[in-house]
Amino acid sequence: MSSTSAPFGLRPAYHPSGIVRPNVGTITTGYATTIYQNQPVKIVADGSIEAAAAGDRFCGTFMGVEWTDSDGKRRVSNKWTASTAGTDIVAYFTRDPSIVYEIQSNAALNQDDIGEQFDFTAASGNATTGLGTQMLDVASTAANAGMRLLGISSGADNAWGDTYVIAQVQISEHQFVADRAAI
């Protein structure tokens, strides 16, 4: 896997308590941007969630949505399709700053990168699977970036120095927590 680019966004891997609990929010009906599962999201001024752009402070990742469509049918999806109209919109997303996420890097990472901070690549997704395709942007390393590298996920085909490493990160510029500086 470390030599194959197969991004899946920023997926929750674990929480120190052992349970990753999604939160419930909403998306404004007609919101004109598609949000994919595992895509970083932020809470905006009206309290709804929207897709976060690379470099934005964000609170977690999108997990899915359910809503009632114009025919009165209840719909459930792992992605929000741009400009969808509906009522009773329930969006599920992660929000706990202690969650550890997995994300694939877009270039090689080395063990001495642990503690460094990085942003994710531009927001996009796979329309077929409904999964986000954001990657850890290795070139974006900065003292204050969105995610802090904790290590890499264990696996026989995931090693430091490989081109597309599955990294473990935490949000370092969380919307609800003061910045956590790089080490």
mmCIF file of C-alpha atoms in Angstrom:
data_model
loop_
_atom_site.group_PDB
_atom_site.id
_atom_site.type_symbol
_atom_site.label_atom_id
_atom_site.label_comp_id
_atom_site.label_asym_id
_atom_site.label_seq_id
_atom_site.Cartn_x
_atom_site.Cartn_y
_atom_site.Cartn_z
ATOM 1 C CA MET A 1 0.000 0.000 0.000
ATOM 2 C CA SER A 2 2.853 2.429 0.703
ATOM 3 C CA SER A 3 3.747 2.491 -2.990
ATOM 4 C CA THR A 4 0.139 2.959 -4.184
ATOM 5 C CA SER A 5 -1.781 6.210 -4.026
ATOM 6 C CA ALA A 6 -5.235 5.242 -2.735
ATOM 7 C CA PRO A 7 -6.445 8.185 -0.607
ATOM 8 C CA PHE A 8 -9.434 7.780 1.709
ATOM 9 C CA GLY A 9 -9.530 11.164 3.437
ATOM 10 C CA LEU A 10 -9.013 11.614 7.161
ATOM 11 C CA ARG A 11 -10.614 8.557 8.757
ATOM 12 C CA PRO A 12 -10.988 8.137 12.513
ATOM 13 C CA ALA A 13 -8.683 5.329 13.691
ATOM 14 C CA TYR A 14 -9.188 5.359 17.458
ATOM 15 C CA HIS A 15 -9.852 7.440 20.562
ATOM 16 C CA PRO A 16 -7.868 7.024 23.812
ATOM 17 C CA SER A 17 -11.120 5.959 25.538
ATOM 18 C CA GLY A 18 -11.584 3.177 22.986
ATOM 19 C CA ILE A 19 -14.747 4.637 21.403
ATOM 20 C CA VAL A 20 -15.032 7.118 18.538
ATOM 21 C CA ARG A 21 -18.418 8.796 18.972
ATOM 22 C CA PRO A 22 -19.875 10.779 16.086
ATOM 23 C CA ASN A 23 -21.689 14.023 16.853
ATOM 24 C CA VAL A 24 -24.919 15.210 15.302
ATOM 25 C CA GLY A 25 -25.244 18.493 13.444
ATOM 26 C CA THR A 26 -26.920 19.782 10.335
ATOM 27 C CA ILE A 27 -26.131 20.973 6.839
ATOM 28 C CA THR A 28 -28.026 23.908 5.360
ATOM 29 C CA THR A 29 -30.493 22.720 2.717
ATOM 30 C CA GLY A 30 -29.138 23.518 -0.725
ATOM 31 C CA TYR A 31 -25.528 23.760 0.537
ATOM 32 C CA ALA A 32 -23.671 23.928 -2.760
ATOM 33 C CA THR A 33 -20.560 21.844 -1.998
ATOM 34 C CA THR A 34 -20.350 18.051 -1.932
ATOM 35 C CA ILE A 35 -19.023 16.703 1.389
ATOM 36 C CA TYR A 36 -17.542 13.202 1.316
ATOM 37 C CA GLN A 37 -17.119 10.714 4.152
ATOM 38 C CA ASN A 38 -13.795 11.300 5.977
ATOM 39 C CA GLN A 39 -13.539 14.837 4.589
ATOM 40 C CA PRO A 40 -12.532 17.507 7.124
ATOM 41 C CA VAL A 41 -15.441 19.727 8.189
ATOM 42 C CA LYS A 42 -15.894 22.907 10.192
ATOM 43 C CA ILE A 43 -18.736 24.465 12.125
ATOM 44 C CA VAL A 44 -19.775 27.799 10.633
ATOM 45 C CA ALA A 45 -21.463 30.877 12.136
ATOM 46 C CA ASP A 46 -25.042 29.537 11.863
ATOM 47 C CA GLY A 47 -24.036 26.302 13.658
ATOM 48 C CA SER A 48 -24.203 24.064 10.587
ATOM 49 C CA ILE A 49 -21.267 22.121 9.188
ATOM 50 C CA GLU A 50 -19.488 22.756 5.908
ATOM 51 C CA ALA A 51 -16.487 21.311 4.111
ATOM 52 C CA ALA A 52 -13.187 22.689 5.393
ATOM 53 C CA ALA A 53 -10.620 23.899 2.882
ATOM 54 C CA ALA A 54 -6.923 23.125 3.202
ATOM 55 C CA GLY A 55 -5.521 25.556 5.780
ATOM 56 C CA ASP A 56 -8.880 26.103 7.571
ATOM 57 C CA ARG A 57 -9.321 25.371 11.249
ATOM 58 C CA PHE A 58 -11.636 22.371 11.429
ATOM 59 C CA CYS A 59 -13.328 20.249 14.081
ATOM 60 C CA GLY A 60 -13.318 16.729 12.644
ATOM 61 C CA THR A 61 -14.483 14.677 9.707
ATOM 62 C CA PHE A 62 -17.791 14.004 7.981
ATOM 63 C CA MET A 63 -19.264 10.562 8.699
ATOM 64 C CA GLY A 64 -22.564 10.662 6.776
ATOM 65 C CA VAL A 65 -25.975 12.287 6.522
ATOM 66 C CA GLU A 66 -29.678 11.517 6.520
ATOM 67 C CA TRP A 67 -32.513 13.767 5.376
ATOM 68 C CA THR A 68 -36.064 13.798 4.065
ATOM 69 C CA ASP A 69 -36.229 14.522 0.336
ATOM 70 C CA SER A 70 -38.939 16.443 -1.566
ATOM 71 C CA ASP A 71 -40.940 13.198 -2.034
ATOM 72 C CA GLY A 72 -41.068 12.674 1.740
ATOM 73 C CA LYS A 73 -38.636 9.733 1.623
ATOM 74 C CA ARG A 74 -35.934 9.416 4.256
ATOM 75 C CA ARG A 75 -32.512 9.208 2.614
ATOM 76 C CA VAL A 76 -29.201 8.060 4.101
ATOM 77 C CA SER A 77 -25.802 8.564 2.472
ATOM 78 C CA ASN A 78 -22.107 8.635 3.283
ATOM 79 C CA LYS A 79 -21.818 11.876 1.267
ATOM 80 C CA TRP A 80 -23.746 15.118 0.924
ATOM 81 C CA THR A 81 -24.289 15.882 -2.752
ATOM 82 C CA ALA A 82 -23.925 19.559 -3.646
ATOM 83 C CA SER A 83 -27.176 21.570 -3.754
ATOM 84 C CA THR A 84 -29.321 18.783 -2.267
ATOM 85 C CA ALA A 85 -32.611 20.129 -0.922
ATOM 86 C CA GLY A 86 -34.248 18.462 2.028
ATOM 87 C CA THR A 87 -35.689 18.788 5.506
ATOM 88 C CA ASP A 88 -34.791 17.214 8.847
ATOM 89 C CA ILE A 89 -31.125 17.061 7.797
ATOM 90 C CA VAL A 90 -28.970 15.169 10.304
ATOM 91 C CA ALA A 91 -25.229 15.222 9.640
ATOM 92 C CA TYR A 92 -22.831 12.958 11.536
ATOM 93 C CA PHE A 93 -19.269 14.115 12.144
ATOM 94 C CA THR A 94 -16.399 13.689 14.578
ATOM 95 C CA ARG A 95 -15.601 16.564 16.920
ATOM 96 C CA ASP A 96 -13.440 15.271 19.769
ATOM 97 C CA PRO A 97 -9.893 16.738 19.623
ATOM 98 C CA SER A 98 -8.411 13.527 21.121
ATOM 99 C CA ILE A 99 -9.339 11.328 18.147
ATOM 100 C CA VAL A 100 -6.409 9.871 16.225
ATOM 101 C CA TYR A 101 -6.981 9.743 12.464
ATOM 102 C CA GLU A 102 -5.350 7.874 9.606
ATOM 103 C CA ILE A 103 -4.523 9.657 6.367
ATOM 104 C CA GLN A 104 -2.350 8.697 3.415
ATOM 105 C CA SER A 105 0.606 10.977 2.665
ATOM 106 C CA ASN A 106 1.216 12.349 -0.818
ATOM 107 C CA ALA A 107 5.004 11.884 -0.497
ATOM 108 C CA ALA A 108 7.510 10.089 1.708
ATOM 109 C CA LEU A 109 7.579 10.698 5.473
ATOM 110 C CA ASN A 110 10.488 9.890 7.761
ATOM 111 C CA GLN A 111 10.493 8.961 11.425
ATOM 112 C CA ASP A 112 12.077 12.318 12.310
ATOM 113 C CA ASP A 113 8.890 13.990 10.985
ATOM 114 C CA ILE A 114 6.986 12.850 14.109
ATOM 115 C CA GLY A 115 5.624 15.927 15.869
ATOM 116 C CA GLU A 116 5.668 18.053 12.708
ATOM 117 C CA GLN A 117 2.472 19.670 11.490
ATOM 118 C CA PHE A 118 0.952 19.389 8.029
ATOM 119 C CA ASP A 119 -2.194 20.438 6.174
ATOM 120 C CA PHE A 120 -4.304 18.185 3.980
ATOM 121 C CA THR A 121 -4.539 18.462 0.206
ATOM 122 C CA ALA A 122 -7.405 20.302 -1.497
ATOM 123 C CA ALA A 123 -10.927 19.064 -0.789
ATOM 124 C CA SER A 124 -12.172 16.450 -3.211
ATOM 125 C CA GLY A 125 -13.717 13.013 -3.198
ATOM 126 C CA ASN A 126 -14.634 9.868 -5.065
ATOM 127 C CA ALA A 127 -18.206 10.107 -6.386
ATOM 128 C CA THR A 128 -18.480 6.307 -6.657
ATOM 129 C CA THR A 129 -17.385 5.335 -3.139
ATOM 130 C CA GLY A 130 -18.429 8.574 -1.445
ATOM 131 C CA LEU A 131 -15.047 8.779 0.329
ATOM 132 C CA GLY A 132 -12.902 11.887 0.607
ATOM 133 C CA THR A 133 -9.590 11.852 -1.248
ATOM 134 C CA GLN A 134 -7.641 14.306 0.894
ATOM 135 C CA MET A 135 -4.054 13.360 1.638
ATOM 136 C CA LEU A 136 -1.466 14.597 4.125
ATOM 137 C CA ASP A 137 0.365 17.298 2.159
ATOM 138 C CA VAL A 138 4.020 16.641 3.027
ATOM 139 C CA ALA A 139 5.129 19.918 1.387
ATOM 140 C CA SER A 140 2.859 21.940 3.703
ATOM 141 C CA THR A 141 4.881 21.383 6.884
ATOM 142 C CA ALA A 142 4.670 24.472 9.109
ATOM 143 C CA ALA A 143 4.790 25.450 12.776
ATOM 144 C CA ASN A 144 1.008 25.872 12.782
ATOM 145 C CA ALA A 145 -0.732 23.557 10.333
ATOM 146 C CA GLY A 146 -3.944 21.529 10.648
ATOM 147 C CA MET A 147 -2.622 18.106 11.690
ATOM 148 C CA ARG A 148 0.238 16.870 13.879
ATOM 149 C CA LEU A 149 2.008 13.648 12.848
ATOM 150 C CA LEU A 150 2.009 11.028 15.624
ATOM 151 C CA GLY A 151 3.454 8.095 13.683
ATOM 152 C CA ILE A 152 2.427 5.603 11.028
ATOM 153 C CA SER A 153 -0.097 2.777 11.153
ATOM 154 C CA SER A 154 1.314 -0.684 11.649
ATOM 155 C CA GLY A 155 1.349 -2.973 8.649
ATOM 156 C CA ALA A 156 3.793 -5.044 6.658
ATOM 157 C CA ASP A 157 3.466 -2.761 3.657
ATOM 158 C CA ASN A 158 3.581 0.589 5.489
ATOM 159 C CA ALA A 159 7.079 1.818 6.282
ATOM 160 C CA TRP A 160 8.839 5.115 6.899
ATOM 161 C CA GLY A 161 10.308 6.488 3.682
ATOM 162 C CA ASP A 162 7.736 4.819 1.410
ATOM 163 C CA THR A 163 6.016 7.119 -1.069
ATOM 164 C CA TYR A 164 2.418 6.884 0.227
ATOM 165 C CA VAL A 165 2.546 6.158 3.960
ATOM 166 C CA ILE A 166 -0.605 5.656 6.045
ATOM 167 C CA ALA A 167 0.071 8.199 8.797
ATOM 168 C CA GLN A 168 -1.561 8.674 12.193
ATOM 169 C CA VAL A 169 -2.383 12.292 13.075
ATOM 170 C CA GLN A 170 -4.381 14.444 15.455
ATOM 171 C CA ILE A 171 -5.961 17.777 14.638
ATOM 172 C CA SER A 172 -3.539 20.461 15.824
ATOM 173 C CA GLU A 173 -5.661 23.459 14.784
ATOM 174 C CA HIS A 174 -8.976 22.226 16.158
ATOM 175 C CA GLN A 175 -11.826 24.759 16.148
ATOM 176 C CA PHE A 176 -12.514 24.266 19.865
ATOM 177 C CA VAL A 177 -8.959 23.999 21.213
ATOM 178 C CA ALA A 178 -6.020 26.394 21.248
ATOM 179 C CA ASP A 179 -3.294 25.554 18.731
ATOM 180 C CA ARG A 180 -0.937 22.747 19.696
ATOM 181 C CA ALA A 181 2.538 23.720 18.556
ATOM 182 C CA ALA A 182 4.831 21.297 16.775
ATOM 183 C CA ILE A 183 7.599 19.654 18.813
#
